[in-house]
XYZ file of C-alpha atoms in Angstrom:
492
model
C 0.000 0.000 0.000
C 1.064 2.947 0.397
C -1.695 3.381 2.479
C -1.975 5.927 1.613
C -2.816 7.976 4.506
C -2.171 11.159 2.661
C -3.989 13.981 4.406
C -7.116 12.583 4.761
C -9.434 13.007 7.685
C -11.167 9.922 6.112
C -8.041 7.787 7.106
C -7.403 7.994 10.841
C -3.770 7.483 11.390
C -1.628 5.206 14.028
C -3.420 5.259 17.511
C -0.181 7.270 18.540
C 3.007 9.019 16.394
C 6.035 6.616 16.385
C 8.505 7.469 19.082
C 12.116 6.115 19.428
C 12.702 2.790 21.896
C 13.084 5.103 24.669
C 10.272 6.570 23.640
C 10.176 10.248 22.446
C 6.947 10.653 20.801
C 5.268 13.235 18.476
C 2.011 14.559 19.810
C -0.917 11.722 19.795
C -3.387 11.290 16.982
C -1.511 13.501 14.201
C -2.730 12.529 10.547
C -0.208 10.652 8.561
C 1.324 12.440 6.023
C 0.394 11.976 2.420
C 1.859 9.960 -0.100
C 0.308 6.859 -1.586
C 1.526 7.102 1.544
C -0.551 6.598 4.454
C -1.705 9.958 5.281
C -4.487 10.974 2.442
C -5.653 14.277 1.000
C -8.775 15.676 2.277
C -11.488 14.642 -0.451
C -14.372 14.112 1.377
C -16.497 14.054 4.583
C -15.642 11.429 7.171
C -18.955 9.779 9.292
C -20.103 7.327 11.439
C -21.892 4.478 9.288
C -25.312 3.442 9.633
C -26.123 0.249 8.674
C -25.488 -1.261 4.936
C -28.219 0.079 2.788
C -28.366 -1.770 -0.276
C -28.523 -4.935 -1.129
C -24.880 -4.934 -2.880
C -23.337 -3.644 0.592
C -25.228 -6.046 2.163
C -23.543 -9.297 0.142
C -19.747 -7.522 0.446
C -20.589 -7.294 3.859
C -21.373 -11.061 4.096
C -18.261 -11.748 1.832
C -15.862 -9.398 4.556
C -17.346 -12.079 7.046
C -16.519 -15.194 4.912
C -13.382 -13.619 4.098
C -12.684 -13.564 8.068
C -13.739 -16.684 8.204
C -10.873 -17.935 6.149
C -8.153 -16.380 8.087
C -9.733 -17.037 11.564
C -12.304 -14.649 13.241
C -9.913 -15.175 16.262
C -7.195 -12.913 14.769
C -8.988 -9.863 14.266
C -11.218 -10.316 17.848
C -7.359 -10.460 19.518
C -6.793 -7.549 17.665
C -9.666 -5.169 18.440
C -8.716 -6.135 22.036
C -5.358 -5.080 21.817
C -6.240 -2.089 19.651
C -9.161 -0.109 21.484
C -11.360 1.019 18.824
C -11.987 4.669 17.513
C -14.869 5.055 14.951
C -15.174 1.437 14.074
C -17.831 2.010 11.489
C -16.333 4.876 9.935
C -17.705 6.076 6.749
C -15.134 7.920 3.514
C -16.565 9.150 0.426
C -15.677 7.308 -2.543
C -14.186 9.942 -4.477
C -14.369 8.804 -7.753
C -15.785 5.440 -9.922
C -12.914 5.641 -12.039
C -10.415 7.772 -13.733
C -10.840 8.183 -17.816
C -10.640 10.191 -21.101
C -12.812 12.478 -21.657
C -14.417 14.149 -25.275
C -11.556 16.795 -24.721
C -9.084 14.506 -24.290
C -8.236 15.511 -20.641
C -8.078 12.551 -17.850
C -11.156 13.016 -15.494
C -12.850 11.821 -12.270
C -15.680 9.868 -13.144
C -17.709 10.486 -10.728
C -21.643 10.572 -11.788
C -23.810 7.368 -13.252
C -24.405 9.505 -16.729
C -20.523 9.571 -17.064
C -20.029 6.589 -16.551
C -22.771 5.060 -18.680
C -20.696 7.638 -21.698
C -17.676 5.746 -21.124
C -16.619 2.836 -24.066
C -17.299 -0.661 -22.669
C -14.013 -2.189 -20.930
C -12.200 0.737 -21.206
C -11.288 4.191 -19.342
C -12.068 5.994 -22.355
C -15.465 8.301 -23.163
C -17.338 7.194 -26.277
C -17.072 10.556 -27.887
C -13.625 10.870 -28.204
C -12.457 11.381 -31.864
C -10.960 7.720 -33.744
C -8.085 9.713 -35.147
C -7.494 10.882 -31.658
C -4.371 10.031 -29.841
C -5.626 8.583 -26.687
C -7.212 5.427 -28.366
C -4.075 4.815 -30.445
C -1.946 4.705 -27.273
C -4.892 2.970 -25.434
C -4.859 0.650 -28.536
C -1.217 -0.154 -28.297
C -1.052 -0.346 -24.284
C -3.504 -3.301 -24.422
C -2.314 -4.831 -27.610
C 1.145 -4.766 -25.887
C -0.218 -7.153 -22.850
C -1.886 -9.225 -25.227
C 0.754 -12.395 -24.510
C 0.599 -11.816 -20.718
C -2.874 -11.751 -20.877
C -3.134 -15.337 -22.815
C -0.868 -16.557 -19.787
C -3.390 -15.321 -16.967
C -6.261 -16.764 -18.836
C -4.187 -20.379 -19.116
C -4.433 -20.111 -15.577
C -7.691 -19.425 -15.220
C -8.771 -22.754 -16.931
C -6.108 -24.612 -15.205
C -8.346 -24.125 -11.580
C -11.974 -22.656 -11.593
C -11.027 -21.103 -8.431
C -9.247 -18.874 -10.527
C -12.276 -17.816 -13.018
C -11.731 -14.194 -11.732
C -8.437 -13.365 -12.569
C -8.533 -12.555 -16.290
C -10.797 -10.030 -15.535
C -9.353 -8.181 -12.574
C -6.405 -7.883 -14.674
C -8.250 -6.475 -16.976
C -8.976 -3.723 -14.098
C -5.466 -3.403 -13.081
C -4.121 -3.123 -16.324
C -6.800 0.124 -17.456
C -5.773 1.519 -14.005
C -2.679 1.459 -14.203
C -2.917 3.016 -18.173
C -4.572 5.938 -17.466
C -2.463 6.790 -14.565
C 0.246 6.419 -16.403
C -0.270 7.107 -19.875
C 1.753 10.043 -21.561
C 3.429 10.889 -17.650
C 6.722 10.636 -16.968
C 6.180 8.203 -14.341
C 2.733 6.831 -13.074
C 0.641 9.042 -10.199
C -0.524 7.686 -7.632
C -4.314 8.475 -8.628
C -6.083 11.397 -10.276
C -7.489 13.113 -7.450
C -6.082 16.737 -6.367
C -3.704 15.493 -3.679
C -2.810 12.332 -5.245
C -1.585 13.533 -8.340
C 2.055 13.326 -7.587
C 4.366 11.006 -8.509
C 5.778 8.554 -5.512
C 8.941 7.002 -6.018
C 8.345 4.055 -3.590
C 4.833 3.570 -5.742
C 6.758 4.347 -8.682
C 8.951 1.532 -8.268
C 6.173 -0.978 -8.241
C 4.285 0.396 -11.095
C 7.777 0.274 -13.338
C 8.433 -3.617 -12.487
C 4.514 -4.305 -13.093
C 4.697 -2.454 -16.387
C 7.691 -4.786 -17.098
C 6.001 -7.684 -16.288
C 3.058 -7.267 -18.806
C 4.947 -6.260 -21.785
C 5.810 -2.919 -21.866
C 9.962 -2.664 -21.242
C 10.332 0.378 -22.713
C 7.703 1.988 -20.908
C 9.331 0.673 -17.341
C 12.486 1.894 -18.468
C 11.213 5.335 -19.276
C 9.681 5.392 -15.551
C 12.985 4.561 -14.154
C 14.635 6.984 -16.638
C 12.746 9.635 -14.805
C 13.396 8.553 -11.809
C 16.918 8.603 -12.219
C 16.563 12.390 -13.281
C 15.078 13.485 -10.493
C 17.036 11.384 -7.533
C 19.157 13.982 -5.283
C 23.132 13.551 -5.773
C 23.243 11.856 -2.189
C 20.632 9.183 -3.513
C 17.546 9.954 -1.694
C 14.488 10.857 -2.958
C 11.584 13.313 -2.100
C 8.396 11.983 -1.013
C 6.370 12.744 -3.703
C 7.192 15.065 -6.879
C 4.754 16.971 -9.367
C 4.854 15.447 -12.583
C 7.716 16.143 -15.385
C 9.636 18.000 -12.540
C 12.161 17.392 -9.672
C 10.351 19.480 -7.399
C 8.465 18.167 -4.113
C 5.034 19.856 -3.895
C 5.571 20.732 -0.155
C 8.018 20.469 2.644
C 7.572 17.091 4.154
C 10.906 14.948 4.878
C 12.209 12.796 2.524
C 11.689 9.429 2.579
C 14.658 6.846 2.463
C 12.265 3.361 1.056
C 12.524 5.083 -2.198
C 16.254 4.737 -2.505
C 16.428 1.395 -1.685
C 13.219 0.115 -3.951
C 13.695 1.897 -7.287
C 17.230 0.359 -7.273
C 15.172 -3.328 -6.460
C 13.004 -2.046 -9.348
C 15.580 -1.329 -12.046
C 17.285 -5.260 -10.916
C 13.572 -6.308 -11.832
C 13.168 -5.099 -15.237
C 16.567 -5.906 -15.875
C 16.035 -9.292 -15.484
C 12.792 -8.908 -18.386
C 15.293 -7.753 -20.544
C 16.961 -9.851 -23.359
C 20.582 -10.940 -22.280
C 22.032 -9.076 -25.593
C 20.471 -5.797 -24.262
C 21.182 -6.069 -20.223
C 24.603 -4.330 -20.671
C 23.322 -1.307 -22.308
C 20.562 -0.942 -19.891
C 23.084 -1.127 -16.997
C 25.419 1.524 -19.138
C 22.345 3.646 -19.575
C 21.724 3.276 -15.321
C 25.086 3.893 -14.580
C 24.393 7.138 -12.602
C 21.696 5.206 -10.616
C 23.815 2.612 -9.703
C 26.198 3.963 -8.402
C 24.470 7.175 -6.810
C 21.837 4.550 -4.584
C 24.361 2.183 -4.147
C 26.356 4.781 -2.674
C 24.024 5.870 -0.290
C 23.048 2.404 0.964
C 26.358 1.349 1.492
C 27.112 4.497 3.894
C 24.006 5.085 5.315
C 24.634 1.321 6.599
C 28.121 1.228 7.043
C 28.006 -1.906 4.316
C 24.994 -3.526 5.689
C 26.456 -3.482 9.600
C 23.645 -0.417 11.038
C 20.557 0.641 10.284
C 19.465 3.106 7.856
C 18.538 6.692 8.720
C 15.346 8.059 10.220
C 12.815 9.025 7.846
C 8.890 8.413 7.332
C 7.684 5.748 5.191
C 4.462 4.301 3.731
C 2.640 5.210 6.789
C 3.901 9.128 6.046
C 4.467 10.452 9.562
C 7.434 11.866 11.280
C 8.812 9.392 12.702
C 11.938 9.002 15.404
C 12.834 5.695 15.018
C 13.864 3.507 12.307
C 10.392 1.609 11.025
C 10.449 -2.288 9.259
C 9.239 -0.620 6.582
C 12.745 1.225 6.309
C 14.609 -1.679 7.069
C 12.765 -4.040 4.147
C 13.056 -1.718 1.341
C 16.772 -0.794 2.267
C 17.451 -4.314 2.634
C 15.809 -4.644 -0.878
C 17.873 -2.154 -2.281
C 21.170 -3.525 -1.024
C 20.578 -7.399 -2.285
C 19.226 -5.321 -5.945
C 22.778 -3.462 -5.302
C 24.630 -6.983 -5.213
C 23.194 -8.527 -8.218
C 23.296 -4.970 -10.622
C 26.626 -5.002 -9.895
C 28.248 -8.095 -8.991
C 30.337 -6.628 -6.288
C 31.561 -8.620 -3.646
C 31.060 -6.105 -1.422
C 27.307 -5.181 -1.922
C 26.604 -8.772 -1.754
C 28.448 -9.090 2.012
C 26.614 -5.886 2.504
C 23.257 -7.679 1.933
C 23.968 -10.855 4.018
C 25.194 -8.346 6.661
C 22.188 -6.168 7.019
C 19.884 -9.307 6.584
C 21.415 -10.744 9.475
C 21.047 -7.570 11.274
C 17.319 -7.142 10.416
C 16.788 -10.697 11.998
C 18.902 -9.815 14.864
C 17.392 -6.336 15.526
C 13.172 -6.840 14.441
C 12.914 -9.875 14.080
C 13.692 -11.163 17.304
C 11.031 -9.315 18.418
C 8.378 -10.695 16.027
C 8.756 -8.071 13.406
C 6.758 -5.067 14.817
C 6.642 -1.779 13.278
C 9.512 -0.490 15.599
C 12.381 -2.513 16.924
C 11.016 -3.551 20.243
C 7.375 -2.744 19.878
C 4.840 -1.201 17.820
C 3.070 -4.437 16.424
C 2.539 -6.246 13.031
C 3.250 -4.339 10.344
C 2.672 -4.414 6.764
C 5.716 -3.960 5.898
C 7.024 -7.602 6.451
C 5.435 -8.468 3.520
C 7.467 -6.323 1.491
C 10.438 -8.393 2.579
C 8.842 -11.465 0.060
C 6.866 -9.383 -2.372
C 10.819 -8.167 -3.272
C 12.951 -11.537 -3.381
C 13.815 -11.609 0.255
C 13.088 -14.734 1.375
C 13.925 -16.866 4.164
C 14.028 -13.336 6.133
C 10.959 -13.945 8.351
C 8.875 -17.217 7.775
C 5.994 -17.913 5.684
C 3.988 -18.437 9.503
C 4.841 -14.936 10.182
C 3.679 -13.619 6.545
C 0.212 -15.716 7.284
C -0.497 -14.406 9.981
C -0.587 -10.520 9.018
C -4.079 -11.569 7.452
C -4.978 -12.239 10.872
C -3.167 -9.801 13.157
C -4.235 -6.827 10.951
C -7.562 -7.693 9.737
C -10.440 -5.362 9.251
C -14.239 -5.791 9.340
C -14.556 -5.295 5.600
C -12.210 -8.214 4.678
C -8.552 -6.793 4.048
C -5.614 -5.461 6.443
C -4.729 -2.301 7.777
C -1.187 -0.747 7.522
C -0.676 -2.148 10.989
C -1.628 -3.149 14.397
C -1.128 0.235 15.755
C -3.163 2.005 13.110
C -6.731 3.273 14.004
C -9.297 0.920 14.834
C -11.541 2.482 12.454
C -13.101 -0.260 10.344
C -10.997 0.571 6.806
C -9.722 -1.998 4.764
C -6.744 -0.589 2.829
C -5.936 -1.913 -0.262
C -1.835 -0.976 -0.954
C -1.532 -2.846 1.879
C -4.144 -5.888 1.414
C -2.625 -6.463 -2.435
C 1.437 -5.886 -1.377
C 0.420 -9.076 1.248
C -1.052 -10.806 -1.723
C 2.028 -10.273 -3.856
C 4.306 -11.151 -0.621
C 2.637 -15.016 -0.638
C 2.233 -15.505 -4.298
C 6.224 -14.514 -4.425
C 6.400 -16.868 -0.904
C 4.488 -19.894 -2.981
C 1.371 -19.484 -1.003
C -1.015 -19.483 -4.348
C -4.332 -20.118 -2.327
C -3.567 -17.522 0.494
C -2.624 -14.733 -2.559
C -5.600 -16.160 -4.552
C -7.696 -15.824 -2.137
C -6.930 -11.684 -1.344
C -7.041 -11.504 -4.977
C -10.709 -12.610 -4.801
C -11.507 -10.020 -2.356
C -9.949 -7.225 -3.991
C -11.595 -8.014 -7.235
C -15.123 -8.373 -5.002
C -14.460 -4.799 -3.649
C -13.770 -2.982 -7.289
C -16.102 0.305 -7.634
C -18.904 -0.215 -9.883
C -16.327 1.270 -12.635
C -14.340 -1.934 -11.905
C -11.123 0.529 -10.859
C -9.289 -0.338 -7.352
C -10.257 1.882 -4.312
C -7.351 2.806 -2.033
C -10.017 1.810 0.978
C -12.875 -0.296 1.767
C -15.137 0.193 4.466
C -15.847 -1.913 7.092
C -19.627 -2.923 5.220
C -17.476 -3.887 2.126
C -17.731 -0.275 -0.098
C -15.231 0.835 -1.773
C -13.934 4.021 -0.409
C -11.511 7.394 -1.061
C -9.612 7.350 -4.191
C -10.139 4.985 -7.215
C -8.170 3.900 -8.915
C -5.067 3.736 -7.042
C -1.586 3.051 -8.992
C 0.035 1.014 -6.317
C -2.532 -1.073 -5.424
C -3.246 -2.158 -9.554
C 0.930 -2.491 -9.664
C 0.384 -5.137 -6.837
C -2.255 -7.060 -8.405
C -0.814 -7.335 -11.549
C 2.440 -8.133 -10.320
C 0.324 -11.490 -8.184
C -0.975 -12.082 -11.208
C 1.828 -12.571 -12.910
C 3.836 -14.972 -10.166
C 0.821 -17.005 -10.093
C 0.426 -17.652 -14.060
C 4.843 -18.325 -13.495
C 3.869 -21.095 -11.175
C 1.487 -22.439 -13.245
């Protein structure tokens, strides 16, 4: 996820601000920041729910239970007793059905029935647009271009009837992902006002997804730009406006991006034929060696922990999270294999060691000693690290950070608040797909493709009656799917 927290009153934040392990805290209850980050953008009122309504929010409703069910009821009842709740039955506008062309051209919200109704079937693309018009060609070639990883999904599909949904929520991942990315420098996180900034830690995702499903040169033109805009000392803002290298505001850089756009570019390297690997490394050279760099001192080679900064969760934080330590431990095994270096690769086993040492003998909570699960851990698997923390401990975040609706919050110290949040849900899918758990990932996948707006796009949230809630779609969150998509049609 990023869960995207962003500045959103709609998306209560951690019960309390991170604080160091002797415990100096930032004042109680302040929203996370805002990035596909966990802190959201004020889009829309925030409520207490009354009861489901309709019939439809009566059966997701009855699906959140079932999906409970599966994981064991018991997980999330310990939970809500550790976790005193706030607003469990908390109520966010959905912001938008979808995001699509328009007549004129322009991406917009889709927002209104009539809209929606003007849109082309199975597209994100309004019926009146003009057929010399350049939109639908690059539409066109975008889904022509998946058109062999498609054929794979469906194989899989007839392989196990369990499995009837996936061709179409790929379908829905791969239009969200489009139009949040088409004709950008790099994707946005979604289309509404305070989302429309580029993340690098989303970024990264949405580059090796793009990869994945056909389109190289399109993942190398997202990492292009994100080489461009990386600072000389290797870190990266937490969000930039589009085709610039300027952050929209002054919140703190964030130190996951370093470490995951380098695990990125080792991703789509690896889709890359073997005669054209050495030019794509030539052409990375300044990335390389500018994140390497900064991993390798910020760590002293793997031997401390990274720096302080916020991450997904986008707070202030003053203490060094998991979700710092996974990505940076992503970025320094990435560093090993890019460049063959002894040292980077000593620098891996090193810091891995330390991880286990440090969080992990603690069961993996947020901070070193304390905090509780995270979902974080699963980006340890969803990036190659495995054998870090065990595939028990990657189960059981379906349990120890369950929601109501059916998904996971960020973590066990987030807000009791009922919200299902979907960066989060899908990077846990992509974490057991990656771990070999294909009925665990299926079985998320299921519930994120039950919990689609009536547009069929993502939502960053679903409520704890099973709507879909704040922004749809959400670029992270369609990266992830796509990206469980595709290790489950490689196992097949």
């Amino acid at each position: 996820m990023h869960s995207r927290a962003r500045e959103d009153p709609g998306s209560p934040g951690p019960t309390s601000d991170s604080s160091s392990d002797s415990s100096s805290a930032s004042p109680s209850g302040s929203s996370p920041g805002s990035s596909p980050g966990l802190a959201a953008r004020q889009e829309g009122p925030t409520t207490v729910a009354s009861a489901p309504t309709s019939r439809r929010q009566v059966l997701r409703a009855a699906g959140a239970v079932g999906a409970l069910g599966a994981v064991g009821a018991g997980g999330y009842l310990a939970y809500r007793l550790a976790v005193p709740a706030t607003d469990p039955r908390t109520v966010i506008a959905l912001y938008s059905q979808t995001v699509a062309y328009d007549a004129d051209q322009s991406r917009v919200l889709v927002r209104t029935p009539e809209l929606l109704s003007e849109l082309l079937p199975g597209t994100r693309l309004h019926s009146g647009l003009p057929e010399s018009s350049p939109v639908l060609r690059r539409a066109h070639d975008f889904w022509e271009g998946t058109a062999s990883w498609r054929s794979r999904v469906g194989a899989v599909q007839e392989a196990n009837e369990r499995r009837a949904v996936l061709p179409d929520l790929a379908g829905s991942a791969l239009r969200d992902l489009w139009v949040l990315a088409d004709d950008l420098p790099a994707p946005v996180a979604g289309w509404s006002t305070s989302w429309r900034y580029i993340w690098p830690r989303d970024a990264a995702f949405c580059a090796v997804a793009l990869a994945r499903v056909g389109h190289v040169d399109h993942a190398v033109a997202v990492l292009t730009h994100l080489q461009s805009i990386q600072a000389e000392d290797g870190w990266f803002e937490a969000r930039y406006a589009p085709g610039t290298d300027r952050a929209p505001d002054d919140r703190d850089r964030q130190f996951d991006g370093t470490g995951l756009v380098l695990w990125a570019l080792s991703e789509v390297a690896r889709t890359v034929p073997d005669a054209d690997r050495p030019q794509l490394l030539e052409d990375f050279a300044p990335l390389i060696a500018t994140t390497r760099g900064a991993l390798l001192s910020q760590t002293h080679d793997g031997t401390e922990m990274p720096p302080v900064s916020p991450d997904y969760w986008e707070v202030r934080e003053h203490a060094v999270t998991l979700g710092l330590m996974t990505s940076t431990l992503a970025g320094l095994r990435a560093s090993g294999e890019l460049t063959g270096e002894d040292r980077d690769r000593t620098a891996a086993r090193s810091f891995s060691s330390l991880l286990t040492e440090t969080f992990g003998a603690h069961g993996f909570q947020r901070y070193r000693r304390r905090g509780g699960s995270d979902s974080a851990l699963a980006v340890l698997d969803a990036t190659g690290c495995h054998g870090v923390a065990s595939v028990q401990q990657l189960l059981g975040l379906r349990q120890e950070l369950a929601r109501p609706g059916g998904g996971i919050a960020p973590g066990a110290s987030w807000r009791e608040d009922g919200v299902s949040w979907t960066p989060s849900t899908s990077l846990l899918a992509l974490a057991l797909a990656r771990a070999g758990e294909s009925d665990a990932a299926l079985e998320i996948l299921g519930w994120l493709a039950d919990h689609r707006t009536d547009a069929g796009s993502l939502p960053e949230k679903v409520l704890f009656d099973g709507r879909p809630a704040a922004v749809a779609p959400l670029a992270w969150t369609a990266a992830n799917v796509l990206l469980t998509l595709d290790t489950l049609a490689q196992a097949a």
